[in-house]
């Protein structure tokens, strides 16, 4: 019987791929697609208010993670591109630090096997993920490897993206000059190659860096980014640009426009489901509320920011929320819960290496410990903040912030209230306070601490006929009554001091409205005569409401203290 001829090799075998290999490849593709669908579901589970996904969802994610990582590890040697696809998909659904580290290791192995631009893409992806999860040292290492792999031969788009990420990481490490150099490189590459979206993001980065360097062009960069984003219709870039402009405006104390811009950014980012920028915008909106004297509104913003930070899985964002909540508790007069939140923030920020935020929160922690009656812990926190300042570049307002909050400890330990008040007045008059919301909040906190300490030391007035006024108008007492404290109300204090000075030197003489306005607001003439007179009328009405209704008389276009009322100036 004739032998049958051998079958011809299949097309797949002629190409070197077995049917089983093809099936494995298809299986991996399906697993990657499943991971892409599962990742947002995991984030939504946390966003819905659960600390962890349901057991069923968690088991599904863990099983898929293990499958992807095992396939990726086996494929590194022969199919590094497939291995990288598996590793990055596994990274998107990784739960916990150990799982994330395993995914990083497989991604790194596949990048080393591939080399070139493909490896640069993988390293960049690792850098972005590591940064988002607070692993700053790994993020910096991965970004540097991405830059080395890309070289000059990579596409302009990839080189610009890598430069932007390196700038962002340097910014997170408070290395302003390095951050600016990388971000300027990204802007130049993007602008020369008409990569408008990346050019806009570079302007966003330069606005952030400029804000921390007190550069006058910070807002200009942010507005330029908004124009570029609107030109190309990119909601992603527009949300980031609006958030950054809002941040610059909040730091500068421009509350009305800052609120509008931040709320617009929050709405846009919430519609897109993008958590990182929404969280940043909410944090700064809470800072605006504290700066404006509305701490309860700030807590509402921080509640939403905490949800978003948990959904993102970002340790840095959660630490910033903890620290911000601590500052709000402190402002509201609750130092012990404030200290707990600030300690929690410090522990995480120390782990991830964010020195800038640690300095700020350590200073507020010291104030919280001082107000809680724990001076030893307060001194330790101040020492930690100063050590961090000496180790590298801290926030531009760091020195002034420490000086302000050290006055809180000083007055609680019995130091001179007048000395603390002089330090505070010097810093409030300076240019730095006008550029930093954190410093203005610290000044308000210190002033309240000084006021509280001063109020506890208000003089006991012996029954004295007439009106007794402190030499600088800080308090007054009428007919031997309990002193009325005007320490925290500088306009009322100055108004009373001017009237008392006129009453003592020339009894019966009316102080003209124009003279009062000039004495009270010597540098605000540009605001207009009518507005300033309205302010003065409010101050007079408030003094009358506090007990001086019969003591202050209205004369010919001005005011005076009643001439038959005995007035005594207390020398202090």
XYZ file of C-alpha atoms in Angstrom:
572
model
C 0.000 0.000 0.000
C 1.406 3.379 -1.014
C 2.518 5.689 1.720
C 0.670 8.965 2.085
C 2.815 12.036 1.574
C 3.733 14.019 4.705
C 1.480 16.948 5.421
C 2.818 20.380 4.489
C 3.874 22.541 7.439
C 1.178 24.924 8.618
C 1.456 28.659 8.074
C 1.871 29.233 11.807
C 4.720 26.713 12.037
C 6.465 28.279 9.051
C 6.493 31.542 10.921
C 7.954 29.959 14.011
C 4.803 30.127 16.171
C 2.959 27.069 17.443
C -0.802 26.964 17.884
C -0.255 26.810 21.634
C 1.865 29.999 21.487
C -0.852 31.723 19.517
C -3.403 30.641 22.102
C -1.188 31.952 24.916
C -0.817 35.274 23.142
C -4.567 35.556 22.668
C -5.072 34.581 26.308
C -2.705 37.355 27.413
C -4.472 39.880 25.183
C -7.796 38.952 26.762
C -6.298 39.256 30.289
C -4.901 42.706 29.474
C -8.317 43.811 28.248
C -9.933 42.465 31.404
C -7.428 44.389 33.540
C -8.250 47.579 31.625
C -11.927 47.070 32.476
C -11.273 46.085 36.091
C -8.928 48.963 37.065
C -11.615 51.708 37.042
C -14.018 49.383 38.884
C -11.491 48.994 41.694
C -11.085 52.778 41.901
C -14.850 53.286 41.958
C -15.202 50.790 44.831
C -12.955 52.956 46.970
C -14.566 56.179 45.751
C -17.953 54.833 46.844
C -16.742 54.979 50.423
C -15.304 51.489 50.987
C -11.721 51.174 52.199
C -11.340 48.047 50.045
C -13.301 46.387 47.227
C -15.754 43.613 47.993
C -14.189 40.158 48.644
C -15.457 38.882 45.286
C -13.999 41.825 43.383
C -10.732 41.637 45.331
C -10.376 37.908 44.617
C -11.005 38.505 40.913
C -8.408 41.293 40.810
C -5.801 39.261 42.706
C -6.279 36.211 40.488
C -5.944 38.309 37.332
C -2.893 40.093 38.752
C -1.177 36.764 39.489
C -2.007 35.428 36.037
C -0.634 38.478 34.251
C 2.517 38.624 36.322
C 3.290 34.929 35.908
C 2.832 35.146 32.129
C 4.954 38.277 32.033
C 7.782 36.760 34.058
C 7.895 33.693 31.760
C 7.910 35.857 28.629
C 10.743 38.232 29.566
C 13.518 36.269 27.880
C 11.835 35.440 24.548
C 8.968 37.922 24.287
C 9.938 41.041 26.292
C 7.285 43.185 24.570
C 4.577 40.800 25.694
C 6.117 40.675 29.169
C 5.972 44.465 29.454
C 2.331 44.472 28.375
C 1.519 41.945 31.099
C 3.496 43.832 33.773
C 1.903 47.209 33.060
C -1.587 45.678 32.979
C -0.876 43.955 36.307
C 0.356 47.276 37.707
C -3.000 48.899 36.930
C -4.814 46.450 39.250
C -2.070 45.889 41.856
C -3.335 45.980 45.448
C -0.745 46.749 48.085
C 2.911 47.743 48.069
C 4.273 44.213 47.712
C 2.193 43.509 44.611
C 3.203 46.836 43.083
C 6.880 46.086 43.679
C 6.561 42.708 41.931
C 4.961 44.392 38.922
C 7.730 47.027 38.841
C 10.370 44.271 38.808
C 8.845 42.452 35.811
C 8.384 45.756 33.958
C 12.038 46.655 34.638
C 13.243 43.263 33.383
C 11.261 43.595 30.160
C 12.541 47.161 29.634
C 16.137 46.014 30.075
C 15.571 43.256 27.508
C 13.989 45.620 24.970
C 16.123 48.761 25.168
C 15.617 51.909 23.104
C 12.409 53.902 22.814
C 10.192 50.975 23.853
C 12.155 50.627 27.083
C 11.881 54.390 27.616
C 8.078 54.119 27.366
C 8.033 51.359 29.982
C 10.303 53.254 32.375
C 8.168 56.368 31.950
C 5.028 54.388 32.806
C 6.733 53.018 35.939
C 7.865 56.523 36.935
C 4.335 57.922 36.611
C 2.810 55.079 38.638
C 5.506 55.205 41.327
C 5.063 58.954 41.699
C 1.288 58.612 41.994
C 1.728 56.102 44.826
C 4.307 58.102 46.775
C 7.380 56.078 45.825
C 9.425 59.104 44.854
C 12.886 57.518 44.873
C 11.738 54.768 42.493
C 9.934 57.357 40.358
C 13.101 59.418 39.996
C 15.211 56.373 39.164
C 12.695 55.189 36.553
C 12.445 58.650 34.956
C 16.245 58.876 34.726
C 16.347 55.435 33.069
C 13.631 56.548 30.648
C 15.703 59.564 29.673
C 18.827 57.452 29.182
C 16.979 54.908 27.007
C 15.301 57.566 24.886
C 18.477 59.495 24.055
C 18.341 61.947 21.188
C 16.920 59.423 18.730
C 13.493 59.066 20.328
C 10.475 60.970 19.062
C 10.088 64.581 20.223
C 6.834 63.643 21.918
C 8.462 60.946 24.054
C 11.414 63.188 24.966
C 9.042 65.996 25.992
C 6.920 63.629 28.118
C 10.009 62.299 29.885
C 11.332 65.805 30.551
C 7.954 66.824 31.982
C 7.909 63.837 34.336
C 11.477 64.489 35.490
C 10.505 68.084 36.178
C 7.448 66.992 38.168
C 9.488 64.593 40.284
C 12.162 67.216 40.986
C 9.389 69.621 41.968
C 8.051 67.041 44.437
C 11.524 66.853 45.974
C 11.651 70.667 46.345
C 14.513 70.891 43.807
C 13.223 74.018 42.091
C 16.194 74.735 39.801
C 16.307 71.142 38.517
C 12.532 71.119 38.056
C 12.654 74.359 36.066
C 15.482 73.088 33.822
C 13.636 69.862 32.914
C 10.326 71.656 32.389
C 11.913 74.342 30.197
C 13.455 71.533 28.106
C 10.011 69.986 27.710
C 8.479 73.334 26.710
C 11.188 73.991 24.128
C 10.864 70.518 22.567
C 7.061 70.776 22.476
C 6.984 74.320 21.069
C 9.494 73.574 18.294
C 7.564 70.462 17.237
C 4.018 71.903 17.527
C 3.088 69.551 20.352
C 0.522 71.968 21.744
C -0.840 69.797 24.550
C 2.634 69.082 25.914
C 3.601 72.745 25.571
C 0.540 73.667 27.641
C 1.469 71.105 30.320
C 4.985 72.545 30.422
C 3.475 75.988 31.087
C 1.425 74.415 33.915
C 4.635 73.040 35.412
C 6.429 76.382 35.073
C 3.499 78.090 36.805
C 3.799 75.685 39.747
C 7.554 76.165 39.976
C 7.240 79.941 39.616
C 4.702 80.055 42.419
C 7.157 78.387 44.796
C 10.004 80.630 43.638
C 7.842 83.773 44.072
C 8.353 84.424 40.361
C 6.081 87.165 38.960
C 5.351 85.138 35.804
C 3.614 82.213 37.538
C 0.066 83.363 36.724
C 1.119 84.261 33.166
C 2.316 80.697 32.537
C -0.966 79.288 33.884
C -3.075 81.611 31.704
C -0.962 80.709 28.664
C -1.620 77.017 29.371
C -5.375 77.674 29.481
C -5.258 79.445 26.095
C -3.342 76.562 24.510
C -5.724 73.978 26.010
C -8.754 75.858 24.712
C -7.147 76.122 21.261
C -6.915 72.336 20.896
C -10.087 71.576 22.881
C -8.308 69.385 25.431
C -10.347 69.067 28.634
C -7.537 67.117 30.266
C -5.009 69.922 29.849
C -7.621 72.598 30.563
C -8.464 71.041 33.929
C -4.813 70.964 34.961
C -4.211 74.516 33.784
C -7.266 75.861 35.599
C -6.280 74.044 38.798
C -2.779 75.532 38.651
C -4.047 79.070 37.999
C -6.407 78.670 40.960
C -3.489 77.554 43.142
C -1.423 80.604 42.187
C -4.365 82.920 42.915
C -5.043 81.292 46.313
C -1.414 81.712 47.331
C -1.572 85.380 46.313
C -4.781 85.910 48.313
C -6.969 86.608 45.251
C -9.964 84.780 46.695
C -12.858 85.606 44.361
C -11.153 84.708 41.084
C -9.293 81.837 42.741
C -12.560 80.293 43.931
C -14.166 80.591 40.477
C -11.206 79.009 38.702
C -10.806 76.163 41.214
C -14.526 75.329 41.196
C -14.448 75.247 37.386
C -11.452 72.887 37.475
C -13.138 70.644 40.071
C -16.306 70.401 37.977
C -14.349 69.594 34.830
C -12.171 66.963 36.510
C -15.155 65.347 38.233
C -16.925 65.003 34.872
C -13.811 63.349 33.429
C -13.316 61.091 36.464
C -9.754 62.368 36.848
C -8.889 62.302 40.528
C -5.397 63.765 40.837
C -6.197 67.297 39.717
C -9.560 67.284 41.475
C -7.783 66.408 44.726
C -5.210 69.202 44.278
C -7.939 71.721 43.483
C -9.952 70.653 46.543
C -6.914 70.950 48.808
C -6.270 74.505 47.666
C -9.944 75.415 47.825
C -9.856 74.299 51.460
C -6.786 76.483 51.986
C -8.684 79.425 50.495
C -11.547 78.823 52.934
C -9.190 78.751 55.917
C -7.413 81.880 54.697
C -10.832 83.558 54.363
C -11.837 82.525 57.894
C -14.291 79.736 56.975
C -12.790 76.542 58.471
C -16.039 74.544 58.331
C -16.220 75.092 54.569
C -12.617 73.904 54.417
C -13.484 70.645 56.197
C -16.231 70.005 53.639
C -13.709 70.371 50.804
C -11.243 68.093 52.589
C -13.875 65.388 53.063
C -14.281 65.153 49.301
C -10.490 65.363 48.800
C -10.018 62.408 51.173
C -12.434 60.290 49.095
C -10.612 61.145 45.879
C -7.174 60.475 47.410
C -8.321 57.057 48.628
C -9.713 56.200 45.204
C -6.454 57.220 43.542
C -4.445 55.149 46.011
C -2.049 58.082 46.340
C -0.141 58.108 49.604
C 1.077 61.667 49.044
C -2.469 62.920 48.446
C -3.749 61.166 51.572
C -0.898 62.659 53.598
C -1.707 66.139 52.290
C -5.340 65.664 53.304
C -4.318 64.516 56.811
C -2.059 67.541 57.220
C -4.640 69.979 55.891
C -7.312 68.595 58.213
C -4.858 69.026 61.089
C -4.330 72.693 60.219
C -8.091 73.269 60.084
C -8.563 71.610 63.509
C -5.815 73.849 64.850
C -7.443 76.969 63.441
C -10.744 75.901 65.025
C -9.085 75.629 68.431
C -8.749 71.830 68.709
C -4.986 71.246 69.107
C -5.047 67.575 70.176
C -6.929 66.161 67.149
C -4.877 68.554 65.026
C -1.671 67.001 66.350
C -2.904 63.477 65.551
C -3.652 64.367 61.925
C -0.357 66.232 61.500
C 1.660 63.323 62.928
C -0.063 60.957 60.479
C 0.842 63.270 57.592
C 4.455 63.545 58.742
C 4.948 59.770 58.910
C 3.831 59.272 55.307
C 5.689 62.306 53.951
C 8.889 61.145 55.626
C 8.501 57.752 53.956
C 7.960 59.195 50.477
C 10.604 61.916 50.832
C 8.458 65.041 50.455
C 10.546 67.531 52.427
C 8.604 70.653 51.425
C 5.273 69.560 52.918
C 6.997 68.011 55.962
C 8.498 71.381 56.917
C 5.118 73.093 56.723
C 3.216 70.441 58.658
C 6.019 70.026 61.253
C 5.773 73.739 62.048
C 1.991 73.529 62.491
C 2.445 70.338 64.552
C 4.754 72.249 66.882
C 2.112 74.951 67.332
C -0.528 72.293 68.025
C 1.666 70.667 70.680
C 2.328 74.060 72.284
C -1.378 74.878 72.460
C -2.095 71.381 73.806
C 0.259 72.075 76.729
C 3.093 69.828 75.519
C 6.101 72.177 75.177
C 8.689 69.379 74.950
C 6.952 67.849 71.931
C 6.547 71.340 70.448
C 10.275 72.033 70.664
C 11.030 68.651 69.073
C 8.724 69.405 66.134
C 10.306 72.838 65.629
C 13.770 71.225 65.739
C 12.689 68.698 63.095
C 11.417 71.475 60.814
C 14.674 73.425 61.179
C 16.757 70.322 60.468
C 14.765 69.685 57.305
C 15.318 73.304 56.255
C 19.084 72.868 56.716
C 19.188 69.599 54.745
C 17.931 71.171 51.545
C 15.689 73.698 49.889
C 12.434 74.146 51.780
C 9.421 76.309 51.032
C 10.166 79.954 50.309
C 8.166 80.971 53.364
C 9.801 78.381 55.661
C 11.895 80.737 57.798
C 9.014 83.167 58.370
C 6.589 80.303 59.071
C 8.824 78.971 61.832
C 9.332 82.447 63.318
C 5.577 83.059 63.411
C 4.590 79.743 64.966
C 7.455 79.842 67.470
C 5.690 82.854 68.961
C 2.810 80.520 69.877
C 5.166 78.404 72.001
C 6.828 81.516 73.404
C 3.640 83.141 74.705
C 2.309 79.861 76.133
C 5.541 79.628 78.146
C 5.185 83.133 79.528
C 7.275 85.203 77.089
C 6.431 88.838 76.449
C 3.198 89.256 74.508
C 4.452 92.585 73.179
C 7.630 90.975 71.774
C 5.564 88.279 70.039
C 3.249 90.933 68.660
C 6.217 92.873 67.234
C 7.591 89.787 65.447
C 4.167 89.040 64.009
C 3.659 92.621 62.813
C 7.061 92.601 61.097
C 6.252 89.427 59.149
C 2.729 90.537 58.238
C 4.145 93.766 56.783
C 6.655 91.842 54.639
C 6.172 90.753 51.031
C 6.366 87.002 51.702
C 3.060 86.841 53.596
C 1.288 88.342 50.594
C 2.396 85.387 48.437
C 1.684 82.410 50.707
C -1.638 81.301 52.150
C 0.091 78.942 54.624
C 1.983 81.864 56.142
C -1.130 84.021 56.388
C -2.982 81.184 58.147
C -0.046 80.815 60.549
C -0.122 84.560 61.266
C -3.855 84.414 62.047
C -3.284 81.407 64.321
C -0.422 83.116 66.142
C -2.412 86.310 66.554
C -5.261 84.371 68.170
C -2.802 82.669 70.511
C -1.324 86.040 71.432
C -4.789 87.504 71.911
C -5.762 84.614 74.180
C -2.623 85.017 76.248
C -3.078 88.792 76.372
C -6.718 88.423 77.378
C -5.721 86.230 80.304
C -3.413 89.046 81.401
C -5.831 91.958 80.966
C -5.514 94.301 83.949
C -7.980 94.209 86.764
C -9.359 97.721 86.729
C -10.060 99.255 90.113
C -13.329 101.166 90.188
C -12.345 104.275 88.245
C -14.741 106.974 87.109
C -14.869 107.624 83.389
C -13.031 105.861 80.599
C -9.694 104.036 80.969
C -7.878 103.257 77.709
C -4.637 101.330 77.136
C -1.856 103.510 75.761
C -2.074 101.763 72.363
C -5.875 101.259 72.385
C -5.638 97.473 72.954
C -8.407 97.561 75.559
C -10.717 99.970 77.323
C -12.828 99.963 80.449
C -15.804 102.220 81.130
C -16.693 103.134 84.725
C -14.558 100.316 86.190
C -16.220 97.551 84.137
C -14.417 94.476 82.812
C -11.874 95.498 80.106
C -13.010 95.110 76.487
C -10.230 93.491 74.421
C -9.501 95.062 71.007
C -6.246 93.155 70.348
C -7.592 91.288 67.320
C -9.410 94.332 65.907
C -6.658 96.708 64.752
C -8.980 99.252 63.084
C -11.027 99.692 66.268
C -7.834 99.889 68.312
C -6.342 102.655 66.159
C -9.643 104.564 65.997
C -9.960 104.637 69.787
C -6.297 105.597 70.191
C -6.706 108.596 67.852
C -9.850 109.799 69.664
C -8.193 109.345 73.070
C -5.086 111.246 71.973
C -7.233 114.175 70.787
C -9.342 114.090 73.982
C -6.277 114.306 76.237
C -4.426 116.968 74.236
C -7.398 119.156 73.239
C -10.614 118.350 75.158
C -13.770 119.216 73.225
C -12.079 119.326 69.819
C -13.693 117.207 67.095
C -11.423 114.987 65.018
C -12.422 115.505 61.398
C -13.442 112.488 59.336
C -10.697 113.255 56.819
C -8.106 113.282 59.622
C -9.363 109.971 61.000
C -9.269 108.378 57.545
C -5.731 109.625 56.965
C -4.557 108.288 60.354
C -6.287 104.915 59.963
C -5.447 104.112 56.343
C -2.468 106.236 55.262
C -1.571 103.932 52.342
C -5.067 103.313 50.964
C -5.984 106.710 49.542
C -6.384 105.080 46.114
C -9.486 103.271 47.376
C -11.518 106.465 47.275
C -12.793 108.883 49.904
C -16.334 107.488 50.074
C -15.238 103.882 50.640
C -12.770 104.854 53.367
C -15.345 107.048 55.126
C -17.761 104.125 55.093
C -15.104 101.983 56.755
C -14.558 104.632 59.394
C -18.299 104.954 60.070
C -18.470 101.172 60.580
C -15.574 101.347 63.065
C -17.282 104.132 65.059
C -20.605 102.251 65.083
C -18.833 99.098 66.331
C -17.106 100.964 69.186
C -20.457 102.396 70.228
C -21.987 98.924 70.181
C -19.172 97.650 72.434
C -20.127 100.111 75.170
C -19.025 103.578 74.036
C -22.418 104.696 72.705
C -22.615 107.639 75.144
C -18.860 108.281 75.151
C -18.416 109.041 71.427
C -20.126 112.185 70.158
C -20.669 113.266 66.573
C -19.467 116.808 65.910
C -18.956 119.039 62.919
C -17.922 116.526 60.237
C -16.150 114.318 62.733
C -16.125 112.603 66.126
C -14.827 113.220 69.649
C -14.892 111.667 73.094
C -17.369 113.413 75.369
C -15.610 116.355 77.023
C -17.220 115.885 80.462
C -16.164 112.221 80.588
C -12.945 111.653 82.585
C -10.409 109.874 80.360
C -7.357 108.054 81.734
C -4.587 106.637 79.522
C -3.118 103.505 81.079
C 0.670 103.483 80.460
C 0.691 99.673 80.101
